[in-house]
Structures are given as C-alpha cells and as structure tokens.
PDB file of C-alpha atoms in Angstrom:
ATOM      1  CA  UNK A   1      26.943 253.577  80.155  1.00  0.00           C
ATOM      2  CA  UNK A   2      28.520 254.352  77.238  1.00  0.00           C
ATOM      3  CA  UNK A   3      25.938 256.474  74.683  1.00  0.00           C
ATOM      4  CA  UNK A   4      26.080 256.879  70.870  1.00  0.00           C
ATOM      5  CA  UNK A   5      25.036 259.824  68.853  1.00  0.00           C
ATOM      6  CA  UNK A   6      24.846 259.937  65.054  1.00  0.00           C
ATOM      7  CA  UNK A   7      24.149 262.945  62.643  1.00  0.00           C
ATOM      8  CA  UNK A   8      22.296 263.630  60.231  1.00  0.00           C
ATOM      9  CA  UNK A   9      19.155 261.411  60.715  1.00  0.00           C
ATOM     10  CA  UNK A  10      18.934 261.638  57.085  1.00  0.00           C
ATOM     11  CA  UNK A  11      21.432 262.500  53.990  1.00  0.00           C
ATOM     12  CA  UNK A  12      20.625 262.592  50.459  1.00  0.00           C
ATOM     13  CA  UNK A  13      23.028 263.369  48.034  1.00  0.00           C
ATOM     14  CA  UNK A  14      23.961 262.938  44.406  1.00  0.00           C
ATOM     15  CA  UNK A  15      25.435 260.202  42.562  1.00  0.00           C
ATOM     16  CA  UNK A  16      28.830 260.905  42.794  1.00  0.00           C
ATOM     17  CA  UNK A  17      28.924 263.336  45.582  1.00  0.00           C
ATOM     18  CA  UNK A  18      30.355 262.509  49.240  1.00  0.00           C
ATOM     19  CA  UNK A  19      28.633 261.919  52.246  1.00  0.00           C
ATOM     20  CA  UNK A  20      29.808 262.159  55.605  1.00  0.00           C
ATOM     21  CA  UNK A  21      28.330 260.681  58.392  1.00  0.00           C
ATOM     22  CA  UNK A  22      28.680 261.832  62.221  1.00  0.00           C
ATOM     23  CA  UNK A  23      28.954 260.017  65.877  1.00  0.00           C
ATOM     24  CA  UNK A  24      30.556 260.858  68.913  1.00  0.00           C
ATOM     25  CA  UNK A  25      30.828 258.401  72.006  1.00  0.00           C
ATOM     26  CA  UNK A  26      30.661 259.553  75.793  1.00  0.00           C
ATOM     27  CA  UNK A  27      32.469 256.451  77.027  1.00  0.00           C
ATOM     28  CA  UNK A  28      36.448 257.126  77.119  1.00  0.00           C
ATOM     29  CA  UNK A  29      37.586 253.948  77.568  1.00  0.00           C
ATOM     30  CA  UNK A  30      35.564 252.725  74.431  1.00  0.00           C
ATOM     31  CA  UNK A  31      38.635 251.131  71.932  1.00  0.00           C
ATOM     32  CA  UNK A  32      35.926 250.081  69.142  1.00  0.00           C
ATOM     33  CA  UNK A  33      34.066 251.633  66.526  1.00  0.00           C
ATOM     34  CA  UNK A  34      32.642 249.994  64.023  1.00  0.00           C
ATOM     35  CA  UNK A  35      29.931 251.222  61.015  1.00  0.00           C
ATOM     36  CA  UNK A  36      26.954 248.665  60.001  1.00  0.00           C
ATOM     37  CA  UNK A  37      24.801 249.554  56.929  1.00  0.00           C
ATOM     38  CA  UNK A  38      21.383 247.767  56.598  1.00  0.00           C
ATOM     39  CA  UNK A  39      19.718 247.298  53.066  1.00  0.00           C
ATOM     40  CA  UNK A  40      16.140 247.069  53.497  1.00  0.00           C
ATOM     41  CA  UNK A  41      14.698 243.599  55.030  1.00  0.00           C
ATOM     42  CA  UNK A  42      18.139 242.756  55.861  1.00  0.00           C
ATOM     43  CA  UNK A  43      20.073 242.837  59.277  1.00  0.00           C
ATOM     44  CA  UNK A  44      23.350 245.011  59.329  1.00  0.00           C
ATOM     45  CA  UNK A  45      26.347 244.201  58.064  1.00  0.00           C
ATOM     46  CA  UNK A  46      29.864 245.708  59.226  1.00  0.00           C
ATOM     47  CA  UNK A  47      31.247 247.441  56.524  1.00  0.00           C
ATOM     48  CA  UNK A  48      34.133 249.228  58.047  1.00  0.00           C
ATOM     49  CA  UNK A  49      35.337 249.517  61.882  1.00  0.00           C
ATOM     50  CA  UNK A  50      38.494 251.002  63.575  1.00  0.00           C
ATOM     51  CA  UNK A  51      40.115 250.444  66.444  1.00  0.00           C
ATOM     52  CA  UNK A  52      41.488 253.772  68.891  1.00  0.00           C
ATOM     53  CA  UNK A  53      44.638 253.181  68.283  1.00  0.00           C
ATOM     54  CA  UNK A  54      44.301 253.873  65.074  1.00  0.00           C
ATOM     55  CA  UNK A  55      43.399 257.567  63.588  1.00  0.00           C
ATOM     56  CA  UNK A  56      42.008 256.776  60.280  1.00  0.00           C
ATOM     57  CA  UNK A  57      41.513 253.722  58.077  1.00  0.00           C
ATOM     58  CA  UNK A  58      40.625 253.477  54.121  1.00  0.00           C
ATOM     59  CA  UNK A  59      38.804 250.750  52.308  1.00  0.00           C
ATOM     60  CA  UNK A  60      38.229 251.571  49.158  1.00  0.00           C
ATOM     61  CA  UNK A  61      35.516 254.254  48.448  1.00  0.00           C
ATOM     62  CA  UNK A  62      34.851 254.060  52.193  1.00  0.00           C
ATOM     63  CA  UNK A  63      36.954 256.023  55.110  1.00  0.00           C
ATOM     64  CA  UNK A  64      36.358 255.869  58.694  1.00  0.00           C
ATOM     65  CA  UNK A  65      37.920 258.686  60.932  1.00  0.00           C
ATOM     66  CA  UNK A  66      38.538 258.619  64.745  1.00  0.00           C
ATOM     67  CA  UNK A  67      39.453 261.401  66.734  1.00  0.00           C
ATOM     68  CA  UNK A  68      40.010 260.167  70.570  1.00  0.00           C
ATOM     69  CA  UNK A  69      39.985 263.593  72.320  1.00  0.00           C
ATOM     70  CA  UNK A  70      36.730 264.977  71.240  1.00  0.00           C
ATOM     71  CA  UNK A  71      35.281 261.581  71.513  1.00  0.00           C
ATOM     72  CA  UNK A  72      33.980 261.146  68.408  1.00  0.00           C
ATOM     73  CA  UNK A  73      34.330 259.682  64.300  1.00  0.00           C
ATOM     74  CA  UNK A  74      32.859 260.007  61.019  1.00  0.00           C
ATOM     75  CA  UNK A  75      32.101 257.700  58.143  1.00  0.00           C
ATOM     76  CA  UNK A  76      33.237 259.183  54.544  1.00  0.00           C
ATOM     77  CA  UNK A  77      31.798 257.331  51.714  1.00  0.00           C
ATOM     78  CA  UNK A  78      33.311 259.018  48.289  1.00  0.00           C
ATOM     79  CA  UNK A  79      31.839 258.742  44.754  1.00  0.00           C
ATOM     80  CA  UNK A  80      28.699 257.456  45.794  1.00  0.00           C
ATOM     81  CA  UNK A  81      26.735 255.156  43.764  1.00  0.00           C
ATOM     82  CA  UNK A  82      22.642 254.253  43.911  1.00  0.00           C
ATOM     83  CA  UNK A  83      23.259 251.403  46.028  1.00  0.00           C
ATOM     84  CA  UNK A  84      24.973 253.038  48.937  1.00  0.00           C
ATOM     85  CA  UNK A  85      21.774 254.155  49.474  1.00  0.00           C
ATOM     86  CA  UNK A  86      20.841 252.028  52.944  1.00  0.00           C
ATOM     87  CA  UNK A  87      20.338 252.581  56.700  1.00  0.00           C
ATOM     88  CA  UNK A  88      23.821 253.311  58.399  1.00  0.00           C
ATOM     89  CA  UNK A  89      24.718 252.675  62.150  1.00  0.00           C
ATOM     90  CA  UNK A  90      28.052 253.641  63.944  1.00  0.00           C
ATOM     91  CA  UNK A  91      28.243 251.753  67.076  1.00  0.00           C
ATOM     92  CA  UNK A  92      31.564 252.244  70.009  1.00  0.00           C
ATOM     93  CA  UNK A  93      32.243 249.088  72.270  1.00  0.00           C
ATOM     94  CA  UNK A  94      35.206 247.583  74.505  1.00  0.00           C
ATOM     95  CA  UNK A  95      36.792 245.128  74.036  1.00  0.00           C
ATOM     96  CA  UNK A  96      37.423 242.749  77.027  1.00  0.00           C
ATOM     97  CA  UNK A  97      39.434 240.118  78.398  1.00  0.00           C
ATOM     98  CA  UNK A  98      39.243 236.377  77.380  1.00  0.00           C
ATOM     99  CA  UNK A  99      37.498 235.350  80.852  1.00  0.00           C
ATOM    100  CA  UNK A 100      34.758 237.630  80.080  1.00  0.00           C
ATOM    101  CA  UNK A 101      34.319 238.041  76.010  1.00  0.00           C
ATOM    102  CA  UNK A 102      33.412 240.802  73.880  1.00  0.00           C
ATOM    103  CA  UNK A 103      31.387 243.645  75.583  1.00  0.00           C
ATOM    104  CA  UNK A 104      28.257 244.385  73.771  1.00  0.00           C
ATOM    105  CA  UNK A 105      28.165 247.320  71.415  1.00  0.00           C
ATOM    106  CA  UNK A 106      26.193 250.577  71.402  1.00  0.00           C
ATOM    107  CA  UNK A 107      24.623 252.027  68.344  1.00  0.00           C
ATOM    108  CA  UNK A 108      24.232 255.447  67.098  1.00  0.00           C
ATOM    109  CA  UNK A 109      20.234 255.985  66.268  1.00  0.00           C
ATOM    110  CA  UNK A 110      21.011 255.763  62.221  1.00  0.00           C
ATOM    111  CA  UNK A 111      21.358 257.607  59.301  1.00  0.00           C
ATOM    112  CA  UNK A 112      19.557 257.367  56.208  1.00  0.00           C
ATOM    113  CA  UNK A 113      21.494 257.473  53.004  1.00  0.00           C
ATOM    114  CA  UNK A 114      19.479 257.837  49.276  1.00  0.00           C
ATOM    115  CA  UNK A 115      21.807 258.453  46.636  1.00  0.00           C
ATOM    116  CA  UNK A 116      19.881 259.726  43.347  1.00  0.00           C
ATOM    117  CA  UNK A 117      20.912 258.902  40.207  1.00  0.00           C
TER     118      UNK A 117
ATOM    119  CA  UNK B   1      24.628 234.069  54.134  1.00  0.00           C
ATOM    120  CA  UNK B   2      26.449 235.261  57.112  1.00  0.00           C
ATOM    121  CA  UNK B   3      26.509 232.481  58.739  1.00  0.00           C
ATOM    122  CA  UNK B   4      24.042 233.112  61.487  1.00  0.00           C
ATOM    123  CA  UNK B   5      20.850 231.835  61.249  1.00  0.00           C
ATOM    124  CA  UNK B   6      17.498 233.078  63.045  1.00  0.00           C
ATOM    125  CA  UNK B   7      14.215 231.314  63.164  1.00  0.00           C
ATOM    126  CA  UNK B   8      11.745 232.124  61.839  1.00  0.00           C
ATOM    127  CA  UNK B   9      11.772 234.785  59.688  1.00  0.00           C
ATOM    128  CA  UNK B  10       8.718 236.498  60.406  1.00  0.00           C
ATOM    129  CA  UNK B  11       5.951 235.669  63.386  1.00  0.00           C
ATOM    130  CA  UNK B  12       2.629 237.298  63.646  1.00  0.00           C
ATOM    131  CA  UNK B  13       0.917 236.554  66.692  1.00  0.00           C
ATOM    132  CA  UNK B  14      -2.277 237.659  69.584  1.00  0.00           C
ATOM    133  CA  UNK B  15      -1.700 240.431  72.433  1.00  0.00           C
ATOM    134  CA  UNK B  16      -0.811 237.862  75.456  1.00  0.00           C
ATOM    135  CA  UNK B  17       0.687 234.735  73.038  1.00  0.00           C
ATOM    136  CA  UNK B  18       3.820 233.848  73.856  1.00  0.00           C
ATOM    137  CA  UNK B  19       6.588 233.261  71.278  1.00  0.00           C
ATOM    138  CA  UNK B  20      10.541 231.663  71.054  1.00  0.00           C
ATOM    139  CA  UNK B  21      12.409 233.316  68.301  1.00  0.00           C
ATOM    140  CA  UNK B  22      15.874 230.862  67.459  1.00  0.00           C
ATOM    141  CA  UNK B  23      19.435 232.423  66.215  1.00  0.00           C
ATOM    142  CA  UNK B  24      22.468 229.700  65.454  1.00  0.00           C
ATOM    143  CA  UNK B  25      25.704 231.707  65.949  1.00  0.00           C
ATOM    144  CA  UNK B  26      28.502 231.686  63.059  1.00  0.00           C
ATOM    145  CA  UNK B  27      30.300 228.142  63.337  1.00  0.00           C
ATOM    146  CA  UNK B  28      33.064 228.735  66.239  1.00  0.00           C
ATOM    147  CA  UNK B  29      31.286 231.897  67.334  1.00  0.00           C
ATOM    148  CA  UNK B  30      31.128 231.919  71.430  1.00  0.00           C
ATOM    149  CA  UNK B  31      28.602 234.745  72.408  1.00  0.00           C
ATOM    150  CA  UNK B  32      25.154 235.735  71.431  1.00  0.00           C
ATOM    151  CA  UNK B  33      23.804 238.880  71.534  1.00  0.00           C
ATOM    152  CA  UNK B  34      19.931 240.043  71.393  1.00  0.00           C
ATOM    153  CA  UNK B  35      18.875 243.449  70.053  1.00  0.00           C
ATOM    154  CA  UNK B  36      15.577 244.695  69.360  1.00  0.00           C
ATOM    155  CA  UNK B  37      14.747 247.470  66.718  1.00  0.00           C
ATOM    156  CA  UNK B  38      11.772 248.939  66.469  1.00  0.00           C
ATOM    157  CA  UNK B  39      10.083 251.114  63.405  1.00  0.00           C
ATOM    158  CA  UNK B  40      12.454 253.894  62.797  1.00  0.00           C
ATOM    159  CA  UNK B  41      14.565 252.964  65.596  1.00  0.00           C
ATOM    160  CA  UNK B  42      18.144 252.004  66.402  1.00  0.00           C
ATOM    161  CA  UNK B  43      19.392 248.963  67.645  1.00  0.00           C
ATOM    162  CA  UNK B  44      18.635 248.662  71.222  1.00  0.00           C
ATOM    163  CA  UNK B  45      20.430 245.914  73.199  1.00  0.00           C
ATOM    164  CA  UNK B  46      18.693 243.470  75.434  1.00  0.00           C
ATOM    165  CA  UNK B  47      20.336 240.456  76.214  1.00  0.00           C
ATOM    166  CA  UNK B  48      24.350 239.182  75.731  1.00  0.00           C
ATOM    167  CA  UNK B  49      25.265 235.286  76.447  1.00  0.00           C
ATOM    168  CA  UNK B  50      29.104 234.205  76.342  1.00  0.00           C
ATOM    169  CA  UNK B  51      29.879 230.581  75.948  1.00  0.00           C
ATOM    170  CA  UNK B  52      26.217 229.311  77.455  1.00  0.00           C
ATOM    171  CA  UNK B  53      26.170 232.181  80.505  1.00  0.00           C
ATOM    172  CA  UNK B  54      24.563 235.619  80.567  1.00  0.00           C
ATOM    173  CA  UNK B  55      27.000 237.975  80.425  1.00  0.00           C
ATOM    174  CA  UNK B  56      25.218 241.663  80.179  1.00  0.00           C
ATOM    175  CA  UNK B  57      22.028 242.655  80.131  1.00  0.00           C
ATOM    176  CA  UNK B  58      20.527 245.665  78.507  1.00  0.00           C
ATOM    177  CA  UNK B  59      16.784 246.926  78.347  1.00  0.00           C
ATOM    178  CA  UNK B  60      15.304 244.171  78.446  1.00  0.00           C
ATOM    179  CA  UNK B  61      11.822 244.124  79.900  1.00  0.00           C
ATOM    180  CA  UNK B  62      10.772 240.936  83.112  1.00  0.00           C
ATOM    181  CA  UNK B  63       8.411 239.821  79.965  1.00  0.00           C
ATOM    182  CA  UNK B  64      11.314 238.349  77.869  1.00  0.00           C
ATOM    183  CA  UNK B  65      14.163 235.824  78.998  1.00  0.00           C
ATOM    184  CA  UNK B  66      16.758 234.282  77.068  1.00  0.00           C
ATOM    185  CA  UNK B  67      19.031 231.082  77.829  1.00  0.00           C
ATOM    186  CA  UNK B  68      22.230 229.731  74.970  1.00  0.00           C
ATOM    187  CA  UNK B  69      22.110 226.060  75.330  1.00  0.00           C
ATOM    188  CA  UNK B  70      25.160 223.622  75.303  1.00  0.00           C
ATOM    189  CA  UNK B  71      25.407 223.622  71.866  1.00  0.00           C
ATOM    190  CA  UNK B  72      26.091 227.477  71.127  1.00  0.00           C
ATOM    191  CA  UNK B  73      22.216 227.880  69.635  1.00  0.00           C
ATOM    192  CA  UNK B  74      20.333 231.013  71.623  1.00  0.00           C
ATOM    193  CA  UNK B  75      16.531 231.371  71.695  1.00  0.00           C
ATOM    194  CA  UNK B  76      15.066 234.616  72.692  1.00  0.00           C
ATOM    195  CA  UNK B  77      11.207 233.807  74.773  1.00  0.00           C
ATOM    196  CA  UNK B  78       8.980 237.071  74.630  1.00  0.00           C
ATOM    197  CA  UNK B  79       5.787 236.350  76.873  1.00  0.00           C
ATOM    198  CA  UNK B  80       1.972 238.424  77.474  1.00  0.00           C
ATOM    199  CA  UNK B  81       2.920 240.070  74.165  1.00  0.00           C
ATOM    200  CA  UNK B  82       1.919 243.687  73.558  1.00  0.00           C
ATOM    201  CA  UNK B  83       1.562 245.892  70.463  1.00  0.00           C
ATOM    202  CA  UNK B  84       4.653 247.205  71.359  1.00  0.00           C
ATOM    203  CA  UNK B  85       6.505 244.650  71.094  1.00  0.00           C
ATOM    204  CA  UNK B  86       6.589 244.540  67.247  1.00  0.00           C
ATOM    205  CA  UNK B  87       9.580 244.771  66.082  1.00  0.00           C
ATOM    206  CA  UNK B  88      12.653 243.268  64.141  1.00  0.00           C
ATOM    207  CA  UNK B  89      14.621 241.047  66.724  1.00  0.00           C
ATOM    208  CA  UNK B  90      18.284 240.472  65.600  1.00  0.00           C
ATOM    209  CA  UNK B  91      20.837 238.001  67.044  1.00  0.00           C
ATOM    210  CA  UNK B  92      24.056 238.358  66.658  1.00  0.00           C
ATOM    211  CA  UNK B  93      27.365 236.478  67.052  1.00  0.00           C
ATOM    212  CA  UNK B  94      31.122 237.142  67.459  1.00  0.00           C
ATOM    213  CA  UNK B  95      34.196 234.789  68.787  1.00  0.00           C
ATOM    214  CA  UNK B  96      34.404 236.489  72.119  1.00  0.00           C
ATOM    215  CA  UNK B  97      37.790 235.023  72.930  1.00  0.00           C
ATOM    216  CA  UNK B  98      39.167 236.331  70.129  1.00  0.00           C
ATOM    217  CA  UNK B  99      40.433 240.088  70.882  1.00  0.00           C
ATOM    218  CA  UNK B 100      41.527 240.695  67.207  1.00  0.00           C
ATOM    219  CA  UNK B 101      38.248 239.972  66.043  1.00  0.00           C
ATOM    220  CA  UNK B 102      35.279 242.160  67.624  1.00  0.00           C
ATOM    221  CA  UNK B 103      32.817 242.657  64.707  1.00  0.00           C
ATOM    222  CA  UNK B 104      29.744 241.146  65.492  1.00  0.00           C
ATOM    223  CA  UNK B 105      28.075 239.082  62.856  1.00  0.00           C
ATOM    224  CA  UNK B 106      24.172 240.054  62.053  1.00  0.00           C
ATOM    225  CA  UNK B 107      21.289 237.468  61.340  1.00  0.00           C
ATOM    226  CA  UNK B 108      18.552 238.327  59.110  1.00  0.00           C
ATOM    227  CA  UNK B 109      16.668 238.939  61.787  1.00  0.00           C
ATOM    228  CA  UNK B 110      12.724 237.931  62.740  1.00  0.00           C
ATOM    229  CA  UNK B 111       9.787 240.333  62.209  1.00  0.00           C
ATOM    230  CA  UNK B 112       7.394 239.998  65.121  1.00  0.00           C
ATOM    231  CA  UNK B 113       4.541 241.641  64.315  1.00  0.00           C
ATOM    232  CA  UNK B 114       1.568 241.340  67.429  1.00  0.00           C
ATOM    233  CA  UNK B 115      -1.969 241.952  66.239  1.00  0.00           C
TER     234      UNK B 115
END
C-alpha cells in the first residue's frame, strides 16, 4: 500500500522567512496530493492540492511542487507570518472511478511549523 | 464551520466501556472516512463508507466498528475501551462521485479520553 514520508517533523523560522516541507510517496499510481493545515484543537483544513498532471501550483504565499519521477512533492510558504504556525500534513491518494468513489488518502506524519515574530 | 459535524466534541469514559461517535457529512457528500489521531501522531485511516456501503478498511481494531445510515450520517462504535484508545477521532467527507473534487472536508473531531 501507499506510504508517505514527511520531513522535517518540526520547523522553526523567523517571520518573513520561507518554509519548505517535503514529502515522498511510494505508490506511483497516486495522482492527488493535498496539503492540510491543522491548528490547535481543530480539524485539518485543506490549504492547497495538486494533481499529477501538473508540476506546480501557487496560491498567494503558498506553492506546491510535484516531481512524479522522483515521487516527491513539497510545500513552500513564503513571507511566513505568526498565524502560519500550525501542524502541516501532506497526503497522497488515487482518484477512482465513479463506481467506487474516491480512495482513501494516506497522510504523512506532520510538520510542526513555528513562526517567531 | 466546515460543514462536517461531529458529536460529541469531548468524551471521557472508563476502560472497558463502549462509546459511539457520530458524524454528519457535508451536504451532498456521499463518502465518509474515519481517522484516528493519537498524541503527536499522524492521521491513521480507520474505515471508509461510500453511499452506505463499506468501501475500505485500514488499521481498524476488531473492537471498533462503523456504519453509514441511509441519511448518510455515520457512527463509529468503540467497545472494550483501553487507555491506548485515547485519541482524537476525525471524520471527513468527500463528494465521492465528483472526480474533479477529491479534497477531504474534515470535521472538528471528537476527543476521546479513556481513564
């Protein structure tokens, strides 16, 4: 089955710096790679996702890159702010046929990001 | 509010007891997924239901069971509880049939404490 590894487990940056979180996956059939942000006491919230037919996607200060050959994908946060402090999870999954519905996502172990003012 | 409702938010119970966690998916979503998040751990997949039918199983213990009802809400039943079952339990939903939208929408979770 799919296995997702995520690094680093913790990341401390100064406000305004960039932060990069990296993930690798094992199943070459995976075609959907979302990133979730989990704040204390809340459920994970989707912040950006990428599908295997694109190599990069950007949304304001957040970008995700995908290297299908190497089976890794990364989250880039620029101009970090204290409110970016949270746990970030990457995940990998496979879209499925309409008969079976979407197959489960496999999550990385999370990265605790701390942005200091 | 994500649109996925989980109740109760907190639950404290004794070892050996049985509890039921409830999840109402986002309106229109057919798939429901249950995940367990232990302290400082990632999200471990337990089970998926799609339109009332079990679709996939993960690392779900035999003491745990789930079902999805005709109105699409789901319940996760945990029995013979042990201290190690203390965790956050999340429910997520997806449209299922909509291949253009794969993203999970998570509920806010149920924090289970077994004492």
